[in-house]
């Protein structure tokens, strides 16, 4: 078994976008990072790029909609280390854009929820036994200000005018997941935490990059920043929070 002091991190959807920046930065800070890749070709390239820089990373096939795949991924982490310090639930899909609830279909909702909510929950649930075995455990779930009911119902917020129903509902549900896990860990007095993070509008492949850039979207490094700060914090005393670089985000 490997060095038990090494901080071990698994990031889903880490072959591109913010997940890749998080993987690179955390490995540069000495963490061992499993690059959870959906697209294995891109995952192999990502891992090679980081290994060529001398970073401690490994490729892990990670389709969060496939329970067998999740179980295999967790088994790989268990076989190599026997514990996991940090799970960053980064994988996500945008769902149909500008989708009004009267125009959305149950199928579209199911598809978006399959990845963003059920997949993330399945991954998290499978990782908990390994998070409990680590010196500390952290679940960092990338949700979105698009999922904030507080902002959506604040007439002063631009989010009171944005409707992308399947994506927004799936990220709201993920925030509920964060709250539920955080309460269970707190009540069980475990050194495991669960927090939601909002990257804010970021120019990645998930979105219409050109349009986002025109509208002032952040570069990918800035979008990844808050999750990196939480992942590098050795105290692990934040639990049940929803934050961004600027501070607290309303639920
Ligand atoms: N960009 C923004 O403005 C913004 C704002 C707020 C929140 N977020 C959230 O930030 C997170 C990262 O997104 P990003 O902007 O960096 O986009 P991205 O580059 O598209 O990253 C998302 C990653 O998730 C992967 N993925 C999709 N389905 C998956 C599955 N079933 N299993 C495992 N991985 C899967 C994608 O793989 P493929 O590309 O191969 O499908 C991709 O690697 C997402 O959760 C997103 O909702 C983004």
Tab-separated table of C-alpha atoms and ligand atoms in Angstrom:
chain	number	residue	atom	x	y	z
A	1	UNK	CA	0.000	0.000	0.000
A	2	UNK	CA	1.163	3.522	-0.865
A	3	UNK	CA	2.258	6.254	1.585
A	4	UNK	CA	-0.769	6.859	3.839
A	5	UNK	CA	0.110	10.557	4.299
A	6	UNK	CA	-0.274	11.359	0.619
A	7	UNK	CA	-3.441	13.359	-0.042
A	8	UNK	CA	-5.396	11.356	-2.591
A	9	UNK	CA	-7.936	13.103	-4.810
A	10	UNK	CA	-10.383	11.900	-7.429
A	11	UNK	CA	-11.885	14.409	-9.861
A	12	UNK	CA	-14.696	13.408	-12.220
A	13	UNK	CA	-14.738	14.894	-15.735
A	14	UNK	CA	-11.109	15.926	-15.274
A	15	UNK	CA	-9.892	15.313	-18.824
A	16	UNK	CA	-10.822	18.863	-19.860
A	17	UNK	CA	-12.177	22.188	-18.621
A	18	UNK	CA	-12.121	23.176	-14.980
A	19	UNK	CA	-11.610	19.584	-13.829
A	20	UNK	CA	-8.306	19.430	-15.694
A	21	UNK	CA	-7.094	22.721	-14.161
A	22	UNK	CA	-8.057	21.434	-10.702
A	23	UNK	CA	-6.195	18.162	-11.334
A	24	UNK	CA	-3.068	19.938	-12.526
A	25	UNK	CA	-3.020	22.462	-9.680
A	26	UNK	CA	-3.690	19.946	-6.903
A	27	UNK	CA	-1.000	17.614	-8.271
A	28	UNK	CA	1.402	20.588	-8.382
A	29	UNK	CA	0.680	20.956	-4.651
A	30	UNK	CA	1.759	17.362	-4.038
A	31	UNK	CA	-1.569	15.556	-4.132
A	32	UNK	CA	-1.999	12.258	-5.970
A	33	UNK	CA	-4.795	12.921	-8.436
A	34	UNK	CA	-6.941	10.357	-10.192
A	35	UNK	CA	-8.100	11.955	-13.445
A	36	UNK	CA	-11.643	10.610	-13.711
A	37	UNK	CA	-12.146	10.631	-17.467
A	38	UNK	CA	-15.363	10.139	-19.416
A	39	UNK	CA	-13.574	10.514	-22.742
A	40	UNK	CA	-10.644	8.096	-22.381
A	41	UNK	CA	-8.703	9.378	-25.398
A	42	UNK	CA	-8.699	12.884	-23.975
A	43	UNK	CA	-8.030	11.405	-20.525
A	44	UNK	CA	-4.897	9.635	-21.792
A	45	UNK	CA	-3.615	12.883	-23.311
A	46	UNK	CA	-4.355	14.786	-20.102
A	47	UNK	CA	-2.559	12.228	-17.941
A	48	UNK	CA	0.458	12.116	-20.256
A	49	UNK	CA	0.724	15.918	-20.256
A	50	UNK	CA	0.747	16.004	-16.452
A	51	UNK	CA	2.997	12.967	-15.992
A	52	UNK	CA	5.490	14.523	-18.435
A	53	UNK	CA	5.659	17.447	-15.988
A	54	UNK	CA	6.543	14.974	-13.224
A	55	UNK	CA	3.117	15.168	-11.583
A	56	UNK	CA	1.587	12.286	-9.629
A	57	UNK	CA	-1.588	11.496	-11.564
A	58	UNK	CA	-3.318	8.403	-12.890
A	59	UNK	CA	-6.092	7.774	-15.371
A	60	UNK	CA	-9.383	6.359	-14.120
A	61	UNK	CA	-12.276	5.619	-16.438
A	62	UNK	CA	-15.239	7.367	-14.883
A	63	UNK	CA	-18.723	7.351	-16.362
A	64	UNK	CA	-20.858	8.487	-13.465
A	65	UNK	CA	-24.032	7.170	-15.111
A	66	UNK	CA	-22.655	3.616	-14.991
A	67	UNK	CA	-22.715	1.995	-11.537
A	68	UNK	CA	-20.339	-0.832	-12.552
A	69	UNK	CA	-17.865	1.760	-13.840
A	70	UNK	CA	-18.130	3.711	-10.576
A	71	UNK	CA	-17.583	0.547	-8.519
A	72	UNK	CA	-14.547	-0.388	-10.629
A	73	UNK	CA	-13.094	3.117	-10.234
A	74	UNK	CA	-13.518	3.064	-6.465
A	75	UNK	CA	-11.972	-0.432	-6.326
A	76	UNK	CA	-8.919	0.874	-8.188
A	77	UNK	CA	-8.498	3.691	-5.639
A	78	UNK	CA	-9.004	1.225	-2.777
A	79	UNK	CA	-6.460	-1.245	-4.196
A	80	UNK	CA	-3.840	1.485	-4.666
A	81	UNK	CA	-4.308	3.546	-1.507
A	82	UNK	CA	-7.097	2.118	0.689
A	83	UNK	CA	-8.464	5.629	1.271
A	84	UNK	CA	-9.538	8.796	-0.529
A	85	UNK	CA	-9.171	12.318	0.878
A	86	UNK	CA	-10.974	14.408	-1.701
A	87	UNK	CA	-13.720	13.722	-4.208
A	88	UNK	CA	-14.389	16.613	-6.574
A	89	UNK	CA	-17.736	16.055	-8.263
A	90	UNK	CA	-16.943	18.113	-11.335
A	91	UNK	CA	-18.570	16.109	-14.161
A	92	UNK	CA	-21.682	17.647	-15.577
A	93	UNK	CA	-23.713	18.296	-18.709
A	94	UNK	CA	-25.508	21.506	-19.689
A	95	UNK	CA	-28.842	20.016	-20.741
A	96	UNK	CA	-30.987	21.967	-23.189
A	97	UNK	CA	-30.365	25.724	-22.939
A	98	UNK	CA	-33.068	28.343	-22.366
A	99	UNK	CA	-35.527	25.524	-21.722
A	100	UNK	CA	-38.824	26.774	-20.355
A	101	UNK	CA	-40.687	24.331	-18.106
A	102	UNK	CA	-43.690	24.333	-20.486
A	103	UNK	CA	-41.373	23.379	-23.381
A	104	UNK	CA	-39.181	20.875	-21.525
A	105	UNK	CA	-39.819	17.167	-21.693
A	106	UNK	CA	-39.606	14.521	-18.994
A	107	UNK	CA	-36.995	12.831	-21.180
A	108	UNK	CA	-34.782	15.956	-21.173
A	109	UNK	CA	-35.115	16.259	-17.420
A	110	UNK	CA	-34.288	12.590	-16.872
A	111	UNK	CA	-31.231	12.818	-19.129
A	112	UNK	CA	-29.876	15.899	-17.365
A	113	UNK	CA	-30.607	14.469	-13.919
A	114	UNK	CA	-29.057	11.091	-14.858
A	115	UNK	CA	-25.640	12.715	-15.111
A	116	UNK	CA	-25.809	15.811	-12.953
A	117	UNK	CA	-27.773	14.441	-10.013
A	118	UNK	CA	-28.113	10.634	-9.973
A	119	UNK	CA	-24.619	10.104	-11.389
A	120	UNK	CA	-23.028	12.491	-8.918
A	121	UNK	CA	-24.959	10.949	-6.037
A	122	UNK	CA	-23.954	7.418	-7.115
A	123	UNK	CA	-20.291	8.450	-7.309
A	124	UNK	CA	-20.424	10.194	-3.943
A	125	UNK	CA	-22.171	7.325	-2.172
A	126	UNK	CA	-19.614	4.846	-3.524
A	127	UNK	CA	-16.708	7.062	-2.395
A	128	UNK	CA	-17.880	7.620	1.187
A	129	UNK	CA	-16.354	4.425	2.684
A	130	UNK	CA	-12.920	5.462	1.341
A	131	UNK	CA	-13.374	9.086	2.476
A	132	UNK	CA	-14.096	7.784	5.997
A	133	UNK	CA	-10.850	5.816	5.975
A	134	UNK	CA	-8.710	8.878	5.165
A	135	UNK	CA	-7.137	11.254	7.715
A	136	UNK	CA	-9.821	13.674	6.503
A	137	UNK	CA	-12.380	13.464	3.749
A	138	UNK	CA	-13.887	16.174	1.583
A	139	UNK	CA	-16.655	16.083	-0.975
A	140	UNK	CA	-16.515	19.168	-3.177
A	141	UNK	CA	-19.467	19.298	-5.524
A	142	UNK	CA	-19.432	21.738	-8.402
A	143	UNK	CA	-22.964	23.018	-8.654
A	144	UNK	CA	-23.817	26.466	-10.031
A	145	UNK	CA	-25.341	29.839	-9.302
A	146	UNK	CA	-27.849	28.639	-11.925
A	147	UNK	CA	-29.107	26.199	-9.269
A	148	UNK	CA	-29.510	28.846	-6.558
A	149	UNK	CA	-33.175	29.282	-5.622
A	150	UNK	CA	-32.184	32.353	-3.605
A	151	UNK	CA	-30.788	34.092	-6.706
A	152	UNK	CA	-33.578	32.826	-8.991
A	153	UNK	CA	-36.190	34.423	-6.731
A	154	UNK	CA	-34.285	37.676	-6.115
A	155	UNK	CA	-35.690	40.297	-8.517
A	156	UNK	CA	-32.358	42.168	-8.347
A	157	UNK	CA	-30.411	39.121	-9.576
A	158	UNK	CA	-29.862	38.400	-13.270
A	159	UNK	CA	-30.777	34.791	-12.436
A	160	UNK	CA	-34.394	35.862	-11.889
A	161	UNK	CA	-34.506	36.255	-15.689
A	162	UNK	CA	-32.683	33.080	-16.729
A	163	UNK	CA	-34.615	29.868	-17.293
A	164	UNK	CA	-32.745	26.688	-18.183
A	165	UNK	CA	-35.063	24.402	-16.285
A	166	UNK	CA	-33.430	20.920	-16.490
A	167	UNK	CA	-29.885	22.157	-15.715
A	168	UNK	CA	-31.012	24.544	-12.985
A	169	UNK	CA	-33.212	21.933	-11.287
A	170	UNK	CA	-30.417	19.342	-11.421
A	171	UNK	CA	-27.947	21.732	-9.749
A	172	UNK	CA	-30.532	22.717	-7.100
A	173	UNK	CA	-30.970	19.013	-6.341
A	174	UNK	CA	-27.187	18.654	-6.051
A	175	UNK	CA	-27.123	21.454	-3.491
A	176	UNK	CA	-29.721	19.488	-1.515
A	177	UNK	CA	-27.343	16.507	-1.709
A	178	UNK	CA	-24.517	18.589	-0.246
A	179	UNK	CA	-26.705	19.725	2.654
A	180	UNK	CA	-27.915	16.182	3.389
A	181	UNK	CA	-24.409	14.645	3.403
A	182	UNK	CA	-23.023	17.513	5.497
A	183	UNK	CA	-25.671	17.000	8.180
A	184	UNK	CA	-25.140	13.242	8.282
A	185	UNK	CA	-21.338	13.660	8.611
A	186	UNK	CA	-21.733	16.366	11.281
A	187	UNK	CA	-24.165	14.262	13.340
A	188	UNK	CA	-21.909	11.203	13.069
A	189	UNK	CA	-18.940	13.385	14.154
A	190	UNK	CA	-16.920	12.265	11.137
A	191	UNK	CA	-13.979	14.223	9.786
A	192	UNK	CA	-15.678	14.236	6.387
A	193	UNK	CA	-17.247	17.353	4.891
A	194	UNK	CA	-19.523	18.142	1.980
A	195	UNK	CA	-19.624	21.522	0.269
A	196	UNK	CA	-20.986	23.013	-2.951
A	197	UNK	CA	-18.964	25.357	-5.117
A	198	UNK	CA	-20.041	27.806	-7.811
A	199	UNK	CA	-17.385	28.452	-10.480
A	200	UNK	CA	-19.422	31.278	-12.040
A	201	UNK	CA	-19.696	31.890	-15.769
A	202	UNK	CA	-16.575	30.277	-17.255
A	203	UNK	CA	-15.517	29.836	-20.877
A	204	UNK	CA	-15.271	26.039	-21.279
A	205	UNK	CA	-16.472	23.399	-23.755
A	206	UNK	CA	-19.654	22.991	-21.668
A	207	UNK	CA	-21.016	26.290	-22.901
A	208	UNK	CA	-21.085	28.471	-25.992
A	209	UNK	CA	-17.508	29.674	-25.408
A	210	UNK	CA	-17.618	32.622	-27.809
A	211	UNK	CA	-20.914	33.926	-26.451
A	212	UNK	CA	-19.750	33.419	-22.866
A	213	UNK	CA	-16.468	35.247	-23.556
A	214	UNK	CA	-18.403	38.156	-25.127
A	215	UNK	CA	-20.503	38.315	-21.969
A	216	UNK	CA	-17.470	38.484	-19.689
A	217	UNK	CA	-17.009	34.811	-18.754
A	218	UNK	CA	-13.929	33.992	-16.676
A	219	UNK	CA	-10.982	32.011	-18.014
A	220	UNK	CA	-10.965	28.380	-16.967
A	221	UNK	CA	-8.234	28.931	-14.321
A	222	UNK	CA	-10.436	31.462	-12.500
A	223	UNK	CA	-13.506	29.234	-12.726
A	224	UNK	CA	-11.570	26.403	-11.072
A	225	UNK	CA	-10.111	28.599	-8.320
A	226	UNK	CA	-12.671	28.247	-5.512
A	227	UNK	CA	-12.706	24.432	-5.693
A	228	UNK	CA	-8.892	24.438	-5.568
A	229	UNK	CA	-8.858	26.679	-2.485
A	230	UNK	CA	-11.256	24.336	-0.681
A	231	UNK	CA	-9.313	21.251	-1.773
A	232	UNK	CA	-6.026	22.695	-0.502
A	233	UNK	CA	-7.391	23.865	2.862
A	234	UNK	CA	-5.856	21.495	5.444
A	235	UNK	CA	-8.363	22.475	8.160
A	236	UNK	CA	-11.441	20.846	6.614
A	237	UNK	CA	-13.726	22.914	8.850
A	238	UNK	CA	-16.122	24.160	6.162
A	239	UNK	CA	-19.143	21.847	6.021
A	240	UNK	CA	-22.531	22.352	4.381
A	241	UNK	CA	-21.534	25.565	2.575
A	242	UNK	CA	-22.234	26.914	-0.908
A	243	UNK	CA	-19.471	29.331	-1.922
A	244	UNK	CA	-17.710	31.035	-4.803
A	245	UNK	CA	-14.558	33.194	-4.892
A	246	UNK	CA	-16.585	36.232	-3.782
A	247	UNK	CA	-18.010	34.450	-0.704
A	248	UNK	CA	-21.300	32.747	0.199
A	249	UNK	CA	-23.839	31.963	-2.535
A	250	UNK	CA	-27.515	31.802	-1.492
A	251	UNK	CA	-28.900	28.246	-1.655
B	1	LIG	N1	-18.652	26.646	-17.479
B	1	LIG	C1	-19.467	27.314	-16.674
B	1	LIG	O1	-19.804	28.495	-16.913
B	1	LIG	C2	-20.000	26.664	-15.422
B	1	LIG	C3	-20.668	27.462	-14.492
B	1	LIG	C4	-21.161	26.878	-13.323
B	1	LIG	C5	-20.973	25.529	-13.114
B	1	LIG	N2	-20.306	24.757	-14.014
B	1	LIG	C6	-20.097	23.342	-13.713
B	1	LIG	O2	-18.713	23.093	-13.659
B	1	LIG	C7	-18.463	21.704	-13.920
B	1	LIG	C8	-17.321	21.575	-14.924
B	1	LIG	O3	-17.766	22.060	-16.169
B	1	LIG	P1	-16.848	22.760	-17.271
B	1	LIG	O4	-17.463	24.081	-17.547
B	1	LIG	O5	-15.416	22.630	-16.922
B	1	LIG	O6	-17.243	21.878	-18.554
B	1	LIG	P2	-16.550	20.674	-19.333
B	1	LIG	O7	-15.205	21.106	-19.811
B	1	LIG	O8	-17.550	20.222	-20.348
B	1	LIG	O9	-16.370	19.575	-18.205
B	1	LIG	C9	-17.380	18.669	-17.846
B	1	LIG	C10	-16.769	17.296	-17.861
B	1	LIG	O10	-17.752	16.327	-17.416
B	1	LIG	C11	-17.635	15.196	-18.293
B	1	LIG	N3	-18.822	14.346	-18.273
B	1	LIG	C12	-19.981	14.494	-18.947
B	1	LIG	N4	-20.784	13.428	-18.697
B	1	LIG	C13	-20.103	12.606	-17.857
B	1	LIG	C14	-20.373	11.356	-17.252
B	1	LIG	N5	-21.518	10.694	-17.468
B	1	LIG	N6	-19.442	10.794	-16.437
B	1	LIG	C15	-18.276	11.430	-16.198
B	1	LIG	N7	-17.933	12.604	-16.758
B	1	LIG	C16	-18.851	13.185	-17.577
B	1	LIG	C17	-17.389	15.826	-19.646
B	1	LIG	O11	-16.926	14.859	-20.585
B	1	LIG	P3	-17.272	15.085	-22.160
B	1	LIG	O12	-16.850	16.480	-22.470
B	1	LIG	O13	-16.475	14.044	-22.850
B	1	LIG	O14	-18.753	14.924	-22.307
B	1	LIG	C18	-16.344	16.864	-19.278
B	1	LIG	O15	-15.066	16.270	-19.201
B	1	LIG	C19	-19.795	21.124	-14.400
B	1	LIG	O16	-20.399	20.415	-13.351
B	1	LIG	C20	-20.611	22.363	-14.744
B	1	LIG	O17	-22.010	22.156	-14.625
B	1	LIG	C21	-19.818	25.313	-15.173
